[in-house]
Amino acid sequence: MTQTDIQIAQAATLNKIQDIALKVGLTDEQIEPYGHYKAKLTMDALKSLETKEDGKLILVTAINPTPAGEGKSTVTIGLADALSRLGKQTMIALREPSLGPTMGIKGGAAGGGHAQVVPMEDINLHFTGDMHAITTANNALSAFIDNHLHHGNELEIDTRRILWKRVVDLNDRSLRHVNVGLGGPMQGVPREDGFDITVASEIMAILCLAKDLKDLKNRLANILIGYTAKKKPIFVRDLEVEGALTLLLKEALKPNLVQTLEHTPAIVHGGPFANIAHGCNSILATQTALKLADYTVTEAGFGADLGAEKFLDIKVPQLGKAPNAIVVVATIRALKMHGGIPLKALNDENPVAVAEGFANLKKHIFNMKAYGIPVVVAINAFVSDTEAEIDIVKEYCEAIHVPVALTEVWEKGAAGGFLLAEKVITAIEAEETHSFTPLYDVAELSVPEKINKIVKNIYGGRQANFTKKALNQIKTIEENGWEKLPICMAKTQYSLSDDPHSLGAPTGFDVTIRELVPKLGAGFIVALTGDVMTMPGLPKYPAALKMDVGENGEAIGLF
Amino acid sequence: MTQTDIQIAQAATLNKIQDIALKVGLTDEQIEPYGHYKAKLTMDALKSLETKEDGKLILVTAINPTPAGEGKSTVTIGLADALSRLGKQTMIALREPSLGPTMGIKGGAAGGGHAQVVPMEDINLHFTGDMHAITTANNALSAFIDNHLHHGNELEIDTRRILWKRVVDLNDRSLRHVNVGLGGPMQGVPREDGFDITVASEIMAILCLAKDLKDLKNRLANILIGYTAKKKPIFVRDLEVEGALTLLLKEALKPNLVQTLEHTPAIVHGGPFANIAHGCNSILATQTALKLADYTVTEAGFGADLGAEKFLDIKVPQLGKAPNAIVVVATIRALKMHGGIPLKALNDENPVAVAEGFANLKKHIFNMKAYGIPVVVAINAFVSDTEAEIDIVKEYCEAIHVPVALTEVWEKGAAGGFLLAEKVITAIEAEETHSFTPLYDVAELSVPEKINKIVKNIYGGRQANFTKKALNQIKTIEENGWEKLPICMAKTQYSLSDDPHSLGAPTGFDVTIRELVPKLGAGFIVALTGDVMTMPGLPKYPAALKMDVGENGEAIGLF
C-alpha cells in the first residue's frame, strides 16, 4: 500500500538542525533553534553574508494547473535533493503554508511523497509563529485605526473609505463581510469591515519584500490605510504605529531553516497569496540561500503567467538577481485538460489530447525565454501517465529545442530527479552569457501600458479593458504619484486568459481590469480581473474532521 | 536615574536555557529550545516526573488592589530568588502575559525592577506562541460552527443561542459586538457575534486545567457551544472537531521554561482571565515545578477574594495539592486607599489611613487562614512609604499573630526578599500538620448555596441575589445535570463586594448574580456580577505609540 505524506514524514530520521546549519557553514550562534529540527537565522548571520557572492538561482514554475496542482513544491524539493546528491552545495527557498487550507481541504503543503520538507507537521501547523505574528500585526493596525476613530478621528478618516481589513489564518467565509463597532458609543464606531486570510495581508507581502528591519519599518509606514472624505490618503505613518508593528514582526522577519527528507537545507519563509500579492517566499530567504549555497532552488505560486511573471517583474528587481534557469513543471493530466479532456477522464490514456494541450506549455516556455533565461521542462510523473503520452511531450519539446526530463521525485526522492538536475546544470553552464530582460520598464510606462504589456506578451491577449472604477483609480494613482510601481496581476490561475474555462493557449481575448489597489507598503499596484477570493470557505466536511493527536503526541490527519 | 524594567532586563546576562534546565535535573532531550533562552518541556519529561514527590507550594496573593496593581508577580519572583539564594531548590510558576494590554496600557508584565523573568521582551511579545495557538483553536471552532450553519445546520443550532465567541489577543473594543455572515447566501449565515480577548477564551482555561493531551481533548469535546431552538445543548463533540482543536494545541500544552534575572528556573505557562476564568497558570506548570523543586512559588490573579479563592476551590482539587503557605501582598498605598484616601493623595504620609485600611488586609488574612493554610504578609515597598506607615502594618499584623515582612525585591532583587523568604520557610516548617479545608463541598451544595458560601465567607456579604435571568439559567444547569461543578466568580477586583467603590472591609451588602455561564470544558460555572469586561479597549494614546525596534533588533517601549 502507498504511504501517505505524513506517514513518510513521520518515519523519517531527521538530522539535528545544528547539523543542517553546519552543512552550509552556519554556527550554533548564528541560528535560534525552535525545537530540535527547526531554527531561525539571526539577523547578524544574514549581515555576515552580505559580501559573499551569489550562487545560481533556479526558479520552478508551471503551466496553468488542474485544480489538484501540478506538484511545483514537490519538484522543487526533489530537484534540490538530486542536485545535492550530485555533489552540488544546494539550498531550497520555499513559501510557508497557511493553516486555513490545511484545516480545510489540503491537509498540508510541504511537498509530497519522498520529496518533502520536514518536520512536515510543524511546518503545516504553527511552525515558528510567522503567520501568527503577521495576523497580530495586521489586526493591531485595525485596532489602532478603530481606536483612532473612537477617540475623535483627528485624521478625519472616512469610515466608508478604509482599505485596511482584518485577517485570520483560517478559512472562514462568515468573516468576509462583517459590521464592527456595534453596541453604542462605548463600543467603537460602527462601520463595514471584512476579514481576509492572513496570507492575503499586505503585511505578508511586505515581510517577503523587506531587505532588513529598517526597510520593513519604512514599508509598514507607507501602507495606505484609506482616505478622508476629501480623498486625502492616510498612511500608517500618520497613525505613528510603524514602530509597534515592526516590533511585532521582528522575529517573523528572520528566515526559517528546516531540511528535506534527504537532509538538504531548506529555508521556508513567508507565503503571500499569488493573486493579490506576488506569491513567492521572502527576499531574505532567497538571498540567504544564494549566499550560502552554489545552487538555490525556489518556486513561484500558480502558473508561470502569474507566479513567474511576478517573480521576474516584482521580486527580481528587489532581489537584484535573476534566475539562471527556469523549470516549467507540466503534468500529463494537465496537458490533457488543456487538450479539452474533462477532469473525470484525465486518467484515461489520450496522446492526442496531450499533443493538443501542449500549446499551453509552449506559450509558457516562450514567455520565460523572452526574459532571456534558459528553460527546462519537468514532466512530473503521475501513476496514470503512459509512455506514449510522455513521448509526445518529449518530442514536442525537442522540436522547439527545449530540454525536458521526466521527474519521479514523489515516488523516488532525489533518485527520481537526477535527470532533471543534469539538464538544469547543463542549461545553466551553457548559458553563462545570458542576460535578463525585464518585461516592462517600471518607471517609463504608465499603469495601463504596463498592464497591456502583461496581457499581450504574457497572456497572449489582445488588450486590457478598464472599468470606469478602474479608470478613476488610475486617475487617483497618477494624481498621487504612485504610478511608478510594478503591477501585481490578480487573475485566475487556470487559464492564460481571465476566463478559467478558456484552456490551452487562447488568443484574441481581452482582459477586463475591474479594480486597481495601490499596495504602497509592498510597493506594487494590484490589478484585479474578475472576483478574487481573499478569504476561502470550508467544505462541508473539512479536513479537520479527520485530525487528531496520537498516543505519543504525533499529528494525525495531515496528509 | 532609575532604570526601567526593560533596561534592567536587557542589561542582564542570561544563562543558556539548557543550563537552567540542568539546574533542576532536566537534560537537553527533555526540553525543546525556542531560541537560546526559552524552552518548552517535552510531554515525555513530564511523564518521567510522575512518581516524584511534590515539594512545598507557596501561593502569592494580595489585598484588593489599586488600579496600578500591588506587585504580586514581582514579589513572587523576588521571593523565589531569595529562597534560591538561601540554598533552597526553588522554581516559579507564573502566568504568561497577553499582548493586548502590552500594546495598550501596561507595556509589559513579567515582574518588575530587579525581580523579573527574562527574556522579558520575548515573554511580553509572542513568547513560544501559546496565545496564538489558543486564538487559532478558538477561532477555528467559530469557523467550524459557522461552516456547519452554512452547509445546512444539521444539528439545528439556534443562531441566536450560540455562546461561543471569537477572540483576538489585542485590546479591540470595535470587535466587542459584530455582525458576521453578511453579504448574501455564499458568505455564510448572518448572525450576531463578538470577540473577547484571547485570555478570556474557555480554551485558555481548559489548557490551564488539563492534566495531559487526553484530558485536554476530553475537555475540548465538552465545550458547550450553544443550544437548539428547543434548548438542547450542543457541544464541540457534536461537531466532531475536538481532535483538530487538540492538534492545534498540542505544542501550547507543553510548559515553558525561562529564568529570573538571578537565574532561578521559572515556568511561565497559561494565563486565563481572573474574572470569567480562574486566573492562574497551568496545572502542568505548577505540577512540574512541584516535582522538580523543593519550593514552588506561584501566584493567583487579582485580590485574594477572587484569585486565591479560585486557586483554592477550582485549581487545588485538580492539582491534588494545596499550598503550604500563602503570602498576602499589601502596599502602603493600597492600604491608604482602603482607608479612604483618593488616588492622587496616596503618596502623602498618612499612618491613620493605613490603620483604617488594614481592615481589608485583615479580612483576606482571615479568609486564607480559614482554608487551614499559614499566612505571611508581604509589604511590597514603594518609594513613597514612610517608616511610621510600615510600622503600623507590622504592629497590626503582630496583634493578630501573622508574620509580616517588608520586601524590597523591586529595588534589590533577592536581597530585598530574604526576610520574607525566612518567614515563609518558618511558617511552612512550623505547620507541618496543617490540613487544607475547602470552602464548599462541590458535589453536595447547589449552585446558589455555593455562591452564597463565597459571598458570605469570603466577601463578608449578607447574601447573593439572583436576577430572573440567572434563576432561569440555574434551572437549565440543574435540568442538564451540570450543577456539581465549582463556581468561578466574576466580580470587580477593587472591592470585597461587587461595588468597586466600596473599599476597606464592607459588611451588610448583597451581591447580585446577573448571569450564570456553564463552562463545561473548563469544568466550572461562571457567576457574573455586574458588567464584566472581556474585551478591553485601547486608550487614546496607547503604549504602542512609543514602541520600536532598535539598531540591534532590540525592543524599545516595553516597560
XYZ file of C-alpha atoms in Angstrom, chain B residues 205-508:
304
model
C -8.974 27.966 30.951
C -9.037 24.429 29.573
C -5.343 24.478 28.666
C -4.604 25.606 32.203
C -6.653 22.852 33.845
C -5.807 19.920 31.541
C -3.652 17.152 33.013
C -2.448 15.789 29.667
C -3.338 15.624 25.968
C -6.141 13.145 26.563
C -7.707 15.279 29.257
C -7.299 18.323 27.005
C -9.195 16.574 24.227
C -11.962 15.453 26.585
C -12.399 18.957 27.922
C -12.463 20.432 24.422
C -15.110 17.892 23.423
C -17.244 19.010 26.371
C -17.325 22.703 25.495
C -20.933 23.898 25.342
C -21.189 25.981 22.190
C -24.883 26.817 22.238
C -28.413 25.469 22.103
C -31.031 24.482 19.565
C -34.291 26.438 19.458
C -35.686 23.716 21.740
C -32.848 24.389 24.226
C -30.998 21.156 23.521
C -27.328 21.806 24.354
C -24.786 21.466 21.534
C -21.206 20.520 22.342
C -17.926 20.515 20.440
C -18.185 16.717 20.354
C -21.353 17.080 18.250
C -19.250 18.854 15.612
C -16.516 16.180 15.933
C -13.691 18.712 15.863
C -12.100 18.064 19.277
C -9.282 16.150 17.576
C -8.446 19.065 15.287
C -8.557 21.522 18.196
C -6.267 19.261 20.231
C -3.874 19.090 17.292
C -3.767 22.903 17.173
C -2.980 22.986 20.911
C -0.543 20.115 21.328
C 2.558 22.321 21.471
C 0.861 25.026 23.546
C 0.126 22.434 26.251
C 3.850 21.986 26.927
C 5.038 24.221 29.790
C 7.573 26.987 29.000
C 10.852 27.287 30.874
C 12.631 30.627 31.356
C 14.691 32.169 34.156
C 14.666 35.124 36.529
C 17.306 37.871 36.439
C 19.051 35.808 39.147
C 18.756 32.572 37.110
C 16.037 30.872 39.149
C 14.175 28.497 36.798
C 10.661 29.745 36.064
C 7.800 28.032 34.294
C 5.638 30.648 32.612
C 2.613 28.955 31.114
C -1.025 29.823 30.523
C -2.775 32.994 31.554
C -6.553 32.846 31.922
C -8.564 35.914 32.901
C -9.079 36.169 36.651
C -12.723 37.226 36.324
C -14.561 34.934 33.903
C -11.881 32.280 34.395
C -9.800 31.076 37.318
C -6.746 33.302 36.780
C -3.781 31.011 37.474
C -1.010 29.492 35.390
C -1.456 25.952 34.094
C -1.804 22.844 36.245
C 1.045 21.327 34.239
C 3.297 24.270 35.096
C 2.602 24.103 38.816
C 2.764 20.317 38.890
C 6.075 20.225 37.049
C 7.609 22.834 39.324
C 6.404 20.877 42.373
C 8.123 17.752 41.045
C 11.366 19.472 40.094
C 11.892 21.787 43.075
C 11.642 21.744 46.854
C 9.889 25.101 46.843
C 7.478 26.316 44.182
C 6.280 29.909 44.283
C 3.154 30.693 42.269
C 0.544 33.431 42.155
C -3.176 33.899 41.584
C -4.757 36.840 39.760
C -6.419 39.922 41.308
C -7.013 40.043 45.106
C -7.345 37.014 47.399
C -11.179 37.233 47.254
C -11.031 36.334 43.554
C -7.690 34.798 42.607
C -6.834 32.865 45.753
C -10.416 31.702 46.301
C -10.486 30.242 42.789
C -6.995 28.828 43.163
C -8.125 27.009 46.294
C -11.611 25.964 45.189
C -11.098 25.350 41.459
C -7.424 24.640 40.850
C -6.381 22.796 44.025
C -8.867 19.904 43.578
C -7.493 19.374 40.037
C -3.886 19.816 41.116
C -4.297 17.482 44.074
C -2.081 19.677 46.209
C -2.871 22.671 48.424
C -0.432 25.499 49.185
C 1.814 25.018 52.226
C 1.779 28.773 52.796
C 0.015 31.796 51.389
C 1.716 35.169 51.026
C -0.708 38.108 51.025
C 0.883 41.119 49.332
C -0.122 44.562 50.532
C 1.203 48.020 49.729
C 1.047 51.061 51.927
C -0.571 52.926 49.035
C -3.388 50.411 48.689
C -3.977 50.309 52.441
C -4.306 54.108 52.435
C -6.792 53.810 49.598
C -8.821 51.336 51.634
C -8.530 53.860 54.487
C -10.432 56.381 52.383
C -7.637 58.364 50.685
C -8.187 59.294 46.999
C -5.772 58.014 44.333
C -3.965 61.309 43.837
C -3.079 61.681 47.544
C -1.686 58.161 48.023
C 1.906 59.399 48.037
C 1.363 61.619 51.124
C 2.250 60.110 54.512
C -0.857 59.058 56.424
C -0.428 56.344 59.089
C -4.000 56.827 60.263
C -5.349 55.948 56.842
C -3.035 52.928 56.761
C -4.508 51.790 60.080
C -8.033 52.323 58.734
C -7.282 50.419 55.560
C -5.830 47.454 57.445
C -9.377 46.067 57.690
C -9.122 44.961 54.065
C -5.847 43.095 54.626
C -7.185 41.548 57.809
C -10.269 40.157 56.086
C -8.097 38.496 53.430
C -5.751 37.065 56.065
C -8.664 35.504 57.957
C -10.171 34.197 54.726
C -6.944 32.420 53.822
C -6.440 31.073 57.320
C -9.932 29.592 57.202
C -8.659 27.237 54.495
C -6.222 25.861 57.088
C -3.126 27.353 55.469
C -0.492 29.514 57.217
C -0.355 33.119 56.041
C 2.575 35.535 55.757
C 2.060 39.194 54.878
C 4.465 40.881 52.446
C 4.564 44.662 52.437
C 5.799 45.411 48.930
C 7.894 48.574 49.361
C 7.247 51.708 47.307
C 9.410 54.842 47.342
C 6.665 56.918 48.964
C 6.311 54.620 52.023
C 7.363 56.020 55.408
C 8.648 54.137 58.427
C 5.650 55.180 60.526
C 3.275 53.731 57.930
C 5.179 50.472 57.659
C 5.346 50.159 61.463
C 1.555 50.382 61.698
C 1.153 47.378 59.403
C 3.774 45.382 61.286
C 2.142 46.187 64.619
C -1.348 45.287 63.408
C -0.125 42.005 61.886
C 1.667 41.051 65.074
C -1.510 41.765 67.026
C -3.302 39.061 65.059
C -0.245 36.750 65.147
C 0.527 36.879 61.452
C 4.161 37.059 60.351
C 4.946 40.094 58.228
C 7.951 41.205 56.187
C 8.866 44.270 54.214
C 10.016 43.231 50.729
C 12.249 45.365 48.581
C 12.694 42.960 45.688
C 11.828 45.540 43.031
C 14.832 47.599 44.117
C 17.211 44.920 45.373
C 16.211 41.596 43.816
C 16.734 38.525 46.024
C 18.450 40.618 48.714
C 15.181 42.508 49.200
C 13.281 39.268 49.775
C 15.387 37.371 52.332
C 13.256 38.454 55.279
C 10.055 37.323 53.563
C 11.700 34.072 52.471
C 12.762 33.300 56.041
C 9.289 33.961 57.430
C 7.734 31.785 54.753
C 10.145 28.923 55.459
C 9.432 29.217 59.198
C 5.674 29.240 58.591
C 5.863 26.145 56.408
C 8.122 24.248 58.781
C 6.041 25.172 61.832
C 2.836 23.995 60.214
C 3.798 20.518 59.061
C 0.481 19.236 60.355
C -1.865 21.800 58.761
C -4.695 20.394 56.718
C -6.481 22.029 53.819
C -10.189 22.698 54.255
C -12.088 23.595 51.085
C -14.671 26.358 51.318
C -17.541 24.284 49.971
C -18.453 20.744 49.045
C -18.671 20.941 45.299
C -20.935 17.902 44.895
C -23.240 18.359 47.871
C -24.216 22.021 47.610
C -26.500 23.529 44.994
C -25.288 26.333 42.710
C -26.955 29.085 44.808
C -25.616 27.514 48.017
C -22.065 27.501 46.683
C -22.350 31.105 45.558
C -23.781 32.149 48.916
C -20.920 30.442 50.691
C -18.426 32.552 48.720
C -20.411 35.768 49.216
C -20.773 35.263 52.966
C -17.491 33.651 53.959
C -15.061 35.279 51.548
C -16.616 38.627 50.663
C -18.230 39.239 54.072
C -21.579 39.981 52.456
C -25.119 39.187 53.591
C -26.277 37.085 50.652
C -26.391 36.620 46.908
C -29.433 37.810 44.983
C -30.204 36.300 41.624
C -31.735 38.061 38.631
C -34.599 36.356 36.842
C -32.212 35.515 34.020
C -29.791 33.904 36.491
C -32.604 31.879 38.077
C -33.635 30.586 34.662
C -30.034 29.672 33.932
C -29.771 27.785 37.233
C -32.821 25.826 36.148
C -31.169 24.972 32.829
C -27.984 23.980 34.642
C -29.869 21.717 37.033
C -32.019 20.172 34.310
C -28.893 19.242 32.402
C -27.110 17.900 35.471
C -24.258 20.425 35.368
C -24.661 21.646 38.957
C -21.869 19.607 40.517
C -19.202 21.994 39.261
C -17.284 24.626 41.232
C -18.202 28.304 40.880
C -15.982 30.821 39.110
C -16.961 34.268 40.370
C -16.634 37.242 38.009
C -16.571 40.294 40.216
C -14.728 43.607 40.480
C -11.197 43.158 41.805
C -11.220 46.512 43.585
C -13.583 45.651 46.426
C -14.524 42.676 48.561
C -18.094 43.460 47.475
C -19.469 43.765 43.938
C -19.213 47.568 44.112
C -15.725 48.765 43.058
C -16.121 51.912 45.157
C -16.825 50.082 48.421
C -13.325 49.858 49.916
C -11.927 48.528 53.204
C -13.912 45.570 54.560
C -17.558 46.309 53.843
C -20.358 44.347 55.545
C -24.115 44.093 55.233
